[in-house]
mmCIF file with all atom_site columns, C-alpha atoms in Angstrom:
data_model
loop_
_atom_site.group_PDB
_atom_site.id
_atom_site.type_symbol
_atom_site.label_atom_id
_atom_site.label_alt_id
_atom_site.label_comp_id
_atom_site.label_asym_id
_atom_site.label_entity_id
_atom_site.label_seq_id
_atom_site.pdbx_PDB_ins_code
_atom_site.Cartn_x
_atom_site.Cartn_y
_atom_site.Cartn_z
_atom_site.occupancy
_atom_site.B_iso_or_equiv
_atom_site.pdbx_formal_charge
_atom_site.auth_seq_id
_atom_site.auth_comp_id
_atom_site.auth_asym_id
_atom_site.auth_atom_id
_atom_site.pdbx_PDB_model_num
ATOM 1   C CA . MET A 1 1   ? -0.075  73.902 40.056 1.00 46.00 ? 1257 MET A CA 1
ATOM 2   C CA . ALA A 1 2   ? -0.424  70.173 40.715 1.00 48.00 ? 1258 ALA A CA 1
ATOM 3   C CA . GLY A 1 3   ? -2.505  68.170 38.348 1.00 50.00 ? 1259 GLY A CA 1
ATOM 4   C CA . SER A 1 4   ? -2.224  70.406 35.304 1.00 49.00 ? 1260 SER A CA 1
ATOM 5   C CA . ASP A 1 5   ? 0.258   70.731 32.480 1.00 50.00 ? 1261 ASP A CA 1
ATOM 6   C CA . SER A 1 6   ? 0.517   74.477 31.869 1.00 53.00 ? 1262 SER A CA 1
ATOM 7   C CA . GLY A 1 7   ? 2.501   74.075 28.613 1.00 55.00 ? 1263 GLY A CA 1
ATOM 8   C CA . SER A 1 8   ? -0.085  72.174 26.564 1.00 60.00 ? 1264 SER A CA 1
ATOM 9   C CA . GLY A 1 9   ? -3.259  73.025 28.411 1.00 64.00 ? 1265 GLY A CA 1
ATOM 10  C CA . ARG A 1 10  ? -3.854  69.301 28.864 1.00 70.00 ? 1266 ARG A CA 1
ATOM 11  C CA . GLN A 1 11  ? -5.095  68.045 32.252 1.00 71.00 ? 1267 GLN A CA 1
ATOM 12  C CA . THR A 1 12  ? -3.068  65.243 33.933 1.00 72.00 ? 1268 THR A CA 1
ATOM 13  C CA . ARG A 1 13  ? -3.914  63.182 36.949 1.00 66.00 ? 1269 ARG A CA 1
ATOM 14  C CA . GLY A 1 14  ? -0.763  64.245 38.766 1.00 75.00 ? 1270 GLY A CA 1
ATOM 15  C CA . ARG A 1 15  ? -0.014  62.452 41.985 1.00 79.00 ? 1271 ARG A CA 1
ATOM 16  C CA . GLN A 1 16  ? -3.299  61.205 43.301 1.00 81.00 ? 1272 GLN A CA 1
ATOM 17  C CA . ARG A 1 17  ? -4.663  58.011 44.762 1.00 83.00 ? 1273 ARG A CA 1
ATOM 18  C CA . ILE A 1 18  ? -6.008  55.692 42.111 1.00 78.00 ? 1274 ILE A CA 1
ATOM 19  C CA . PRO A 1 19  ? -9.010  53.521 42.919 1.00 84.00 ? 1275 PRO A CA 1
ATOM 20  C CA . MET A 1 20  ? -8.206  49.905 43.807 1.00 88.00 ? 1276 MET A CA 1
ATOM 21  C CA . LYS A 1 21  ? -9.827  48.159 40.887 1.00 91.00 ? 1277 LYS A CA 1
ATOM 22  C CA . LEU A 1 22  ? -8.515  46.482 37.768 1.00 91.00 ? 1278 LEU A CA 1
ATOM 23  C CA . ILE A 1 23  ? -7.071  49.000 35.320 1.00 90.00 ? 1279 ILE A CA 1
ATOM 24  C CA . GLU A 1 24  ? -8.908  48.542 32.057 1.00 91.00 ? 1280 GLU A CA 1
ATOM 25  C CA . ASN A 1 25  ? -6.639  50.537 29.724 1.00 92.00 ? 1281 ASN A CA 1
ATOM 26  C CA . GLN A 1 26  ? -3.895  48.101 28.615 1.00 93.00 ? 1282 GLN A CA 1
ATOM 27  C CA . ASP A 1 27  ? -1.183  50.779 28.271 1.00 92.00 ? 1283 ASP A CA 1
ATOM 28  C CA . ASP A 1 28  ? -1.930  52.136 31.748 1.00 91.00 ? 1284 ASP A CA 1
ATOM 29  C CA . LEU A 1 29  ? -2.039  48.581 33.108 1.00 91.00 ? 1285 LEU A CA 1
ATOM 30  C CA . TYR A 1 30  ? 1.414   47.699 31.684 1.00 92.00 ? 1286 TYR A CA 1
ATOM 31  C CA . ALA A 1 31  ? 2.942   50.991 32.846 1.00 91.00 ? 1287 ALA A CA 1
ATOM 32  C CA . THR A 1 32  ? 1.505   50.605 36.358 1.00 92.00 ? 1288 THR A CA 1
ATOM 33  C CA . PHE A 1 33  ? 2.650   46.980 36.580 1.00 93.00 ? 1289 PHE A CA 1
ATOM 34  C CA . SER A 1 34  ? 6.168   47.878 35.480 1.00 92.00 ? 1290 SER A CA 1
ATOM 35  C CA . LYS A 1 35  ? 6.525   50.747 37.972 1.00 92.00 ? 1291 LYS A CA 1
ATOM 36  C CA . ARG A 1 36  ? 4.994   48.883 40.887 1.00 93.00 ? 1292 ARG A CA 1
ATOM 37  C CA . ARG A 1 37  ? 6.963   45.704 40.173 1.00 94.00 ? 1293 ARG A CA 1
ATOM 38  C CA . ARG A 1 38  ? 10.224  47.675 40.340 1.00 93.00 ? 1294 ARG A CA 1
ATOM 39  C CA . GLY A 1 39  ? 9.075   49.344 43.559 1.00 93.00 ? 1295 GLY A CA 1
ATOM 40  C CA . LEU A 1 40  ? 8.055   46.039 45.131 1.00 94.00 ? 1296 LEU A CA 1
ATOM 41  C CA . LEU A 1 41  ? 11.367  44.365 44.245 1.00 92.00 ? 1297 LEU A CA 1
ATOM 42  C CA . LYS A 1 42  ? 13.309  47.371 45.527 1.00 94.00 ? 1298 LYS A CA 1
ATOM 43  C CA . LYS A 1 43  ? 11.420  47.271 48.840 1.00 95.00 ? 1299 LYS A CA 1
ATOM 44  C CA . ALA A 1 44  ? 12.006  43.503 49.107 1.00 93.00 ? 1300 ALA A CA 1
ATOM 45  C CA . CYS A 1 45  ? 15.766  43.986 48.593 1.00 92.00 ? 1301 CYS A CA 1
ATOM 46  C CA . GLU A 1 46  ? 15.795  46.720 51.238 1.00 94.00 ? 1302 GLU A CA 1
ATOM 47  C CA . LEU A 1 47  ? 13.889  44.477 53.664 1.00 93.00 ? 1303 LEU A CA 1
ATOM 48  C CA . SER A 1 48  ? 16.324  41.630 53.083 1.00 91.00 ? 1304 SER A CA 1
ATOM 49  C CA . THR A 1 49  ? 19.372  43.864 53.522 1.00 90.00 ? 1305 THR A CA 1
ATOM 50  C CA . LEU A 1 50  ? 18.165  45.856 56.520 1.00 93.00 ? 1306 LEU A CA 1
ATOM 51  C CA . CYS A 1 51  ? 16.569  42.997 58.452 1.00 91.00 ? 1307 CYS A CA 1
ATOM 52  C CA . GLY A 1 52  ? 18.705  40.084 57.278 1.00 86.00 ? 1308 GLY A CA 1
ATOM 53  C CA . VAL A 1 53  ? 15.728  38.025 56.169 1.00 88.00 ? 1309 VAL A CA 1
ATOM 54  C CA . ASP A 1 54  ? 15.498  35.365 53.489 1.00 88.00 ? 1310 ASP A CA 1
ATOM 55  C CA . LEU A 1 55  ? 12.739  35.985 50.996 1.00 92.00 ? 1311 LEU A CA 1
ATOM 56  C CA . GLY A 1 56  ? 11.240  34.795 47.757 1.00 94.00 ? 1312 GLY A CA 1
ATOM 57  C CA . ILE A 1 57  ? 8.889   36.651 45.429 1.00 94.00 ? 1313 ILE A CA 1
ATOM 58  C CA . ILE A 1 58  ? 7.289   35.356 42.239 1.00 93.00 ? 1314 ILE A CA 1
ATOM 59  C CA . ILE A 1 59  ? 5.245   37.759 40.124 1.00 94.00 ? 1315 ILE A CA 1
ATOM 60  C CA . PHE A 1 60  ? 3.451   37.015 36.856 1.00 94.00 ? 1316 PHE A CA 1
ATOM 61  C CA . SER A 1 61  ? 2.942   40.015 34.598 1.00 93.00 ? 1317 SER A CA 1
ATOM 62  C CA . PRO A 1 62  ? -0.346  40.770 32.843 1.00 93.00 ? 1318 PRO A CA 1
ATOM 63  C CA . THR A 1 63  ? 1.193   39.041 29.810 1.00 92.00 ? 1319 THR A CA 1
ATOM 64  C CA . ASN A 1 64  ? 2.066   35.969 31.951 1.00 93.00 ? 1320 ASN A CA 1
ATOM 65  C CA . ASN A 1 65  ? 5.805   36.650 32.042 1.00 93.00 ? 1321 ASN A CA 1
ATOM 66  C CA . PRO A 1 66  ? 7.256   35.444 35.352 1.00 93.00 ? 1322 PRO A CA 1
ATOM 67  C CA . PHE A 1 67  ? 9.496   37.666 37.486 1.00 91.00 ? 1323 PHE A CA 1
ATOM 68  C CA . SER A 1 68  ? 11.174  36.422 40.644 1.00 91.00 ? 1324 SER A CA 1
ATOM 69  C CA . LEU A 1 69  ? 13.473  37.563 43.409 1.00 91.00 ? 1325 LEU A CA 1
ATOM 70  C CA . TRP A 1 70  ? 15.179  35.176 45.834 1.00 91.00 ? 1326 TRP A CA 1
ATOM 71  C CA . ASN A 1 71  ? 17.533  36.044 48.624 1.00 89.00 ? 1327 ASN A CA 1
ATOM 72  C CA . PRO A 1 72  ? 19.866  34.265 49.199 1.00 88.00 ? 1328 PRO A CA 1
ATOM 73  C CA . SER A 1 73  ? 18.668  31.603 46.704 1.00 89.00 ? 1329 SER A CA 1
ATOM 74  C CA . ALA A 1 74  ? 15.454  29.902 45.635 1.00 90.00 ? 1330 ALA A CA 1
ATOM 75  C CA . ASP A 1 75  ? 16.646  26.535 46.989 1.00 88.00 ? 1331 ASP A CA 1
ATOM 76  C CA . SER A 1 76  ? 17.448  27.867 50.449 1.00 84.00 ? 1332 SER A CA 1
ATOM 77  C CA . VAL A 1 77  ? 14.185  29.843 50.742 1.00 87.00 ? 1333 VAL A CA 1
ATOM 78  C CA . VAL A 1 78  ? 12.063  26.851 49.640 1.00 88.00 ? 1334 VAL A CA 1
ATOM 79  C CA . ALA A 1 79  ? 14.000  24.506 51.941 1.00 84.00 ? 1335 ALA A CA 1
ATOM 80  C CA . ARG A 1 80  ? 13.422  26.832 54.898 1.00 81.00 ? 1336 ARG A CA 1
ATOM 81  C CA . TYR A 1 81  ? 9.719   27.075 54.029 1.00 84.00 ? 1337 TYR A CA 1
ATOM 82  C CA . ARG A 1 82  ? 9.421   23.285 53.928 1.00 85.00 ? 1338 ARG A CA 1
ATOM 83  C CA . ASN A 1 83  ? 11.443  22.773 57.132 1.00 82.00 ? 1339 ASN A CA 1
ATOM 84  C CA . PRO A 1 84  ? 11.119  25.714 59.544 1.00 76.00 ? 1340 PRO A CA 1
ATOM 85  C CA . ARG A 1 85  ? 13.381  23.964 62.096 1.00 76.00 ? 1341 ARG A CA 1
ATOM 86  C CA . GLN A 1 86  ? 16.145  24.004 59.541 1.00 69.00 ? 1342 GLN A CA 1
ATOM 87  C CA . LEU A 1 87  ? 16.992  27.550 60.649 1.00 66.00 ? 1343 LEU A CA 1
ATOM 88  C CA . ASP A 1 88  ? 17.665  26.342 64.193 1.00 70.00 ? 1344 ASP A CA 1
ATOM 89  C CA . GLU A 1 89  ? 19.808  23.534 62.807 1.00 74.00 ? 1345 GLU A CA 1
ATOM 90  C CA . LEU A 1 90  ? 21.668  25.950 60.554 1.00 72.00 ? 1346 LEU A CA 1
ATOM 91  C CA . LEU A 1 91  ? 22.205  28.394 63.410 1.00 72.00 ? 1347 LEU A CA 1
ATOM 92  C CA . GLY A 1 92  ? 23.584  25.554 65.528 1.00 74.00 ? 1348 GLY A CA 1
ATOM 93  C CA . GLN A 1 93  ? 25.863  24.521 62.688 1.00 79.00 ? 1349 GLN A CA 1
ATOM 94  C CA . LYS A 1 94  ? 26.882  28.143 62.197 1.00 78.00 ? 1350 LYS A CA 1
ATOM 95  C CA . ASP A 1 95  ? 27.831  28.380 65.885 1.00 81.00 ? 1351 ASP A CA 1
ATOM 96  C CA . GLU A 1 96  ? 29.828  25.157 65.594 1.00 85.00 ? 1352 GLU A CA 1
ATOM 97  C CA . ILE A 1 97  ? 31.551  26.458 62.473 1.00 85.00 ? 1353 ILE A CA 1
ATOM 98  C CA . ASN A 1 98  ? 32.335  29.774 64.170 1.00 85.00 ? 1354 ASN A CA 1
ATOM 99  C CA . GLU A 1 99  ? 33.790  27.920 67.159 1.00 89.00 ? 1355 GLU A CA 1
ATOM 100 C CA . ALA A 1 100 ? 35.835  25.687 64.861 1.00 90.00 ? 1356 ALA A CA 1
ATOM 101 C CA . ASP A 1 101 ? 37.054  28.785 63.002 1.00 90.00 ? 1357 ASP A CA 1
ATOM 102 C CA . LYS A 1 102 ? 38.123  30.348 66.306 1.00 93.00 ? 1358 LYS A CA 1
ATOM 103 C CA . ARG A 1 103 ? 40.005  27.193 67.273 1.00 93.00 ? 1359 ARG A CA 1
ATOM 104 C CA . GLN A 1 104 ? 41.642  27.078 63.841 1.00 94.00 ? 1360 GLN A CA 1
ATOM 105 C CA . ASP A 1 105 ? 42.640  30.750 64.118 1.00 93.00 ? 1361 ASP A CA 1
ATOM 106 C CA . GLU A 1 106 ? 44.151  30.092 67.558 1.00 94.00 ? 1362 GLU A CA 1
ATOM 107 C CA . MET A 1 107 ? 46.064  27.078 66.221 1.00 93.00 ? 1363 MET A CA 1
ATOM 108 C CA . ASP A 1 108 ? 47.297  29.132 63.267 1.00 91.00 ? 1364 ASP A CA 1
ATOM 109 C CA . ARG A 1 109 ? 48.373  31.911 65.628 1.00 91.00 ? 1365 ARG A CA 1
ATOM 110 C CA . ARG A 1 110 ? 50.235  29.450 67.850 1.00 90.00 ? 1366 ARG A CA 1
ATOM 111 C CA . ARG A 1 111 ? 51.793  27.720 64.841 1.00 90.00 ? 1367 ARG A CA 1
ATOM 112 C CA . GLU A 1 112 ? 52.964  31.083 63.525 1.00 90.00 ? 1368 GLU A CA 1
ATOM 113 C CA . LYS A 1 113 ? 54.364  32.007 66.955 1.00 88.00 ? 1369 LYS A CA 1
ATOM 114 C CA . VAL A 1 114 ? 56.254  28.694 67.127 1.00 89.00 ? 1370 VAL A CA 1
ATOM 115 C CA . TRP A 1 115 ? 57.493  29.240 63.580 1.00 89.00 ? 1371 TRP A CA 1
ATOM 116 C CA . TRP A 1 116 ? 58.815  32.698 64.466 1.00 89.00 ? 1372 TRP A CA 1
ATOM 117 C CA . GLU A 1 117 ? 60.449  31.286 67.601 1.00 90.00 ? 1373 GLU A CA 1
ATOM 118 C CA . GLN A 1 118 ? 62.044  28.578 65.472 1.00 90.00 ? 1374 GLN A CA 1
ATOM 119 C CA . VAL A 1 119 ? 63.253  31.178 62.966 1.00 90.00 ? 1375 VAL A CA 1
ATOM 120 C CA . GLU A 1 120 ? 64.716  33.212 65.842 1.00 91.00 ? 1376 GLU A CA 1
ATOM 121 C CA . ALA A 1 121 ? 66.427  30.119 67.304 1.00 90.00 ? 1377 ALA A CA 1
ATOM 122 C CA . GLU A 1 122 ? 67.907  29.285 63.890 1.00 91.00 ? 1378 GLU A CA 1
ATOM 123 C CA . ARG A 1 123 ? 69.093  32.882 63.533 1.00 91.00 ? 1379 ARG A CA 1
ATOM 124 C CA . VAL A 1 124 ? 70.743  32.777 66.966 1.00 92.00 ? 1380 VAL A CA 1
ATOM 125 C CA . GLN A 1 125 ? 72.345  29.441 66.102 1.00 92.00 ? 1381 GLN A CA 1
ATOM 126 C CA . ALA A 1 126 ? 73.605  30.842 62.791 1.00 90.00 ? 1382 ALA A CA 1
ATOM 127 C CA . ASP A 1 127 ? 74.962  33.906 64.615 1.00 90.00 ? 1383 ASP A CA 1
ATOM 128 C CA . ASN A 1 128 ? 76.737  31.638 67.114 1.00 89.00 ? 1384 ASN A CA 1
ATOM 129 C CA . GLU A 1 129 ? 78.228  29.563 64.289 1.00 90.00 ? 1385 GLU A CA 1
ATOM 130 C CA . LYS A 1 130 ? 79.387  32.709 62.511 1.00 88.00 ? 1386 LYS A CA 1
ATOM 131 C CA . GLU A 1 131 ? 80.859  34.048 65.736 1.00 89.00 ? 1387 GLU A CA 1
ATOM 132 C CA . LYS A 1 132 ? 82.676  30.740 66.292 1.00 87.00 ? 1388 LYS A CA 1
ATOM 133 C CA . TRP A 1 133 ? 84.123  30.812 62.766 1.00 87.00 ? 1389 TRP A CA 1
ATOM 134 C CA . ASP A 1 134 ? 85.029  34.480 63.127 1.00 85.00 ? 1390 ASP A CA 1
ATOM 135 C CA . LYS A 1 135 ? 86.916  33.718 66.365 1.00 84.00 ? 1391 LYS A CA 1
ATOM 136 C CA . ALA A 1 136 ? 88.651  30.764 64.718 1.00 81.00 ? 1392 ALA A CA 1
ATOM 137 C CA . ARG A 1 137 ? 89.631  32.981 61.791 1.00 83.00 ? 1393 ARG A CA 1
ATOM 138 C CA . GLN A 1 138 ? 90.899  35.661 64.187 1.00 83.00 ? 1394 GLN A CA 1
ATOM 139 C CA . GLN A 1 139 ? 92.923  33.072 66.120 1.00 82.00 ? 1395 GLN A CA 1
ATOM 140 C CA . GLN A 1 140 ? 94.501  31.648 62.952 1.00 82.00 ? 1396 GLN A CA 1
ATOM 141 C CA . PRO A 1 141 ? 97.458  34.104 62.880 1.00 83.00 ? 1397 PRO A CA 1
ATOM 142 C CA . TYR A 1 142 ? 98.065  33.514 66.612 1.00 82.00 ? 1398 TYR A CA 1
ATOM 143 C CA . LYS A 1 143 ? 98.024  29.760 66.121 1.00 81.00 ? 1399 LYS A CA 1
ATOM 144 C CA . ARG A 1 144 ? 100.464 30.082 63.250 1.00 84.00 ? 1400 ARG A CA 1
ATOM 145 C CA . ARG A 1 145 ? 102.742 32.342 65.333 1.00 84.00 ? 1401 ARG A CA 1
ATOM 146 C CA . LEU A 1 146 ? 102.415 29.991 68.310 1.00 86.00 ? 1402 LEU A CA 1
ATOM 147 C CA . GLY A 1 147 ? 103.388 27.086 66.062 1.00 87.00 ? 1403 GLY A CA 1
ATOM 148 C CA . GLU A 1 148 ? 106.405 29.045 64.865 1.00 87.00 ? 1404 GLU A CA 1
ATOM 149 C CA . LEU A 1 149 ? 107.412 29.832 68.474 1.00 87.00 ? 1405 LEU A CA 1
ATOM 150 C CA . VAL A 1 150 ? 107.015 26.190 69.511 1.00 89.00 ? 1406 VAL A CA 1
ATOM 151 C CA . SER A 1 151 ? 109.167 25.125 66.567 1.00 90.00 ? 1407 SER A CA 1
ATOM 152 C CA . HIS A 1 152 ? 111.766 27.750 67.476 1.00 89.00 ? 1408 HIS A CA 1
ATOM 153 C CA . LEU A 1 153 ? 111.776 26.638 71.136 1.00 88.00 ? 1409 LEU A CA 1
ATOM 154 C CA . GLN A 1 154 ? 112.165 23.022 70.105 1.00 89.00 ? 1410 GLN A CA 1
ATOM 155 C CA . ALA A 1 155 ? 115.079 23.991 67.894 1.00 88.00 ? 1411 ALA A CA 1
ATOM 156 C CA . VAL A 1 156 ? 116.653 25.980 70.743 1.00 86.00 ? 1412 VAL A CA 1
ATOM 157 C CA . LEU A 1 157 ? 116.168 23.072 73.145 1.00 86.00 ? 1413 LEU A CA 1
ATOM 158 C CA . LYS A 1 158 ? 117.799 20.669 70.678 1.00 85.00 ? 1414 LYS A CA 1
ATOM 159 C CA . LEU A 1 159 ? 120.756 22.997 70.346 1.00 83.00 ? 1415 LEU A CA 1
ATOM 160 C CA . GLU A 1 160 ? 121.109 23.290 74.102 1.00 82.00 ? 1416 GLU A CA 1
ATOM 161 C CA . LEU A 1 161 ? 120.922 19.543 74.465 1.00 81.00 ? 1417 LEU A CA 1
ATOM 162 C CA . LEU A 1 162 ? 123.604 19.137 71.845 1.00 81.00 ? 1418 LEU A CA 1
ATOM 163 C CA . MET A 1 163 ? 125.830 21.644 73.584 1.00 81.00 ? 1419 MET A CA 1
ATOM 164 C CA . MET A 1 164 ? 125.659 19.945 76.877 1.00 72.00 ? 1420 MET A CA 1
#
């Protein structure tokens, strides 16, 4: 049963439209302000998030306490309000920045590609050097044996020359 509190027998207003006039009861006024302020700020945040808009809200409470909400910041919202063309300028700058970022990304990608190619070339060169040293090491016993054979042949030739 809407509008009644069956436990205490006390009648409540329930959920009903309240008349649009100043609330005279201070407690009701503070409670209503607090609830509606939270609701208003929540809706403003949703609007900013869903629609991507910049916004600024300043609210003074019944006790003159200020409450504010700025998205993205108070300075940027006030600056846009004072200079509406600033958005066009910022969008142009944003496009330029995006283009510069794309060029930078492409340069980074190319630089990385060149770096990897350089690393690969150095690896191939190192492999070639290793292969050259490995071959030289493998040929070492043959060179030694060849040297021994040459020495032996020279000795044999000397002996033959002496015998003649």
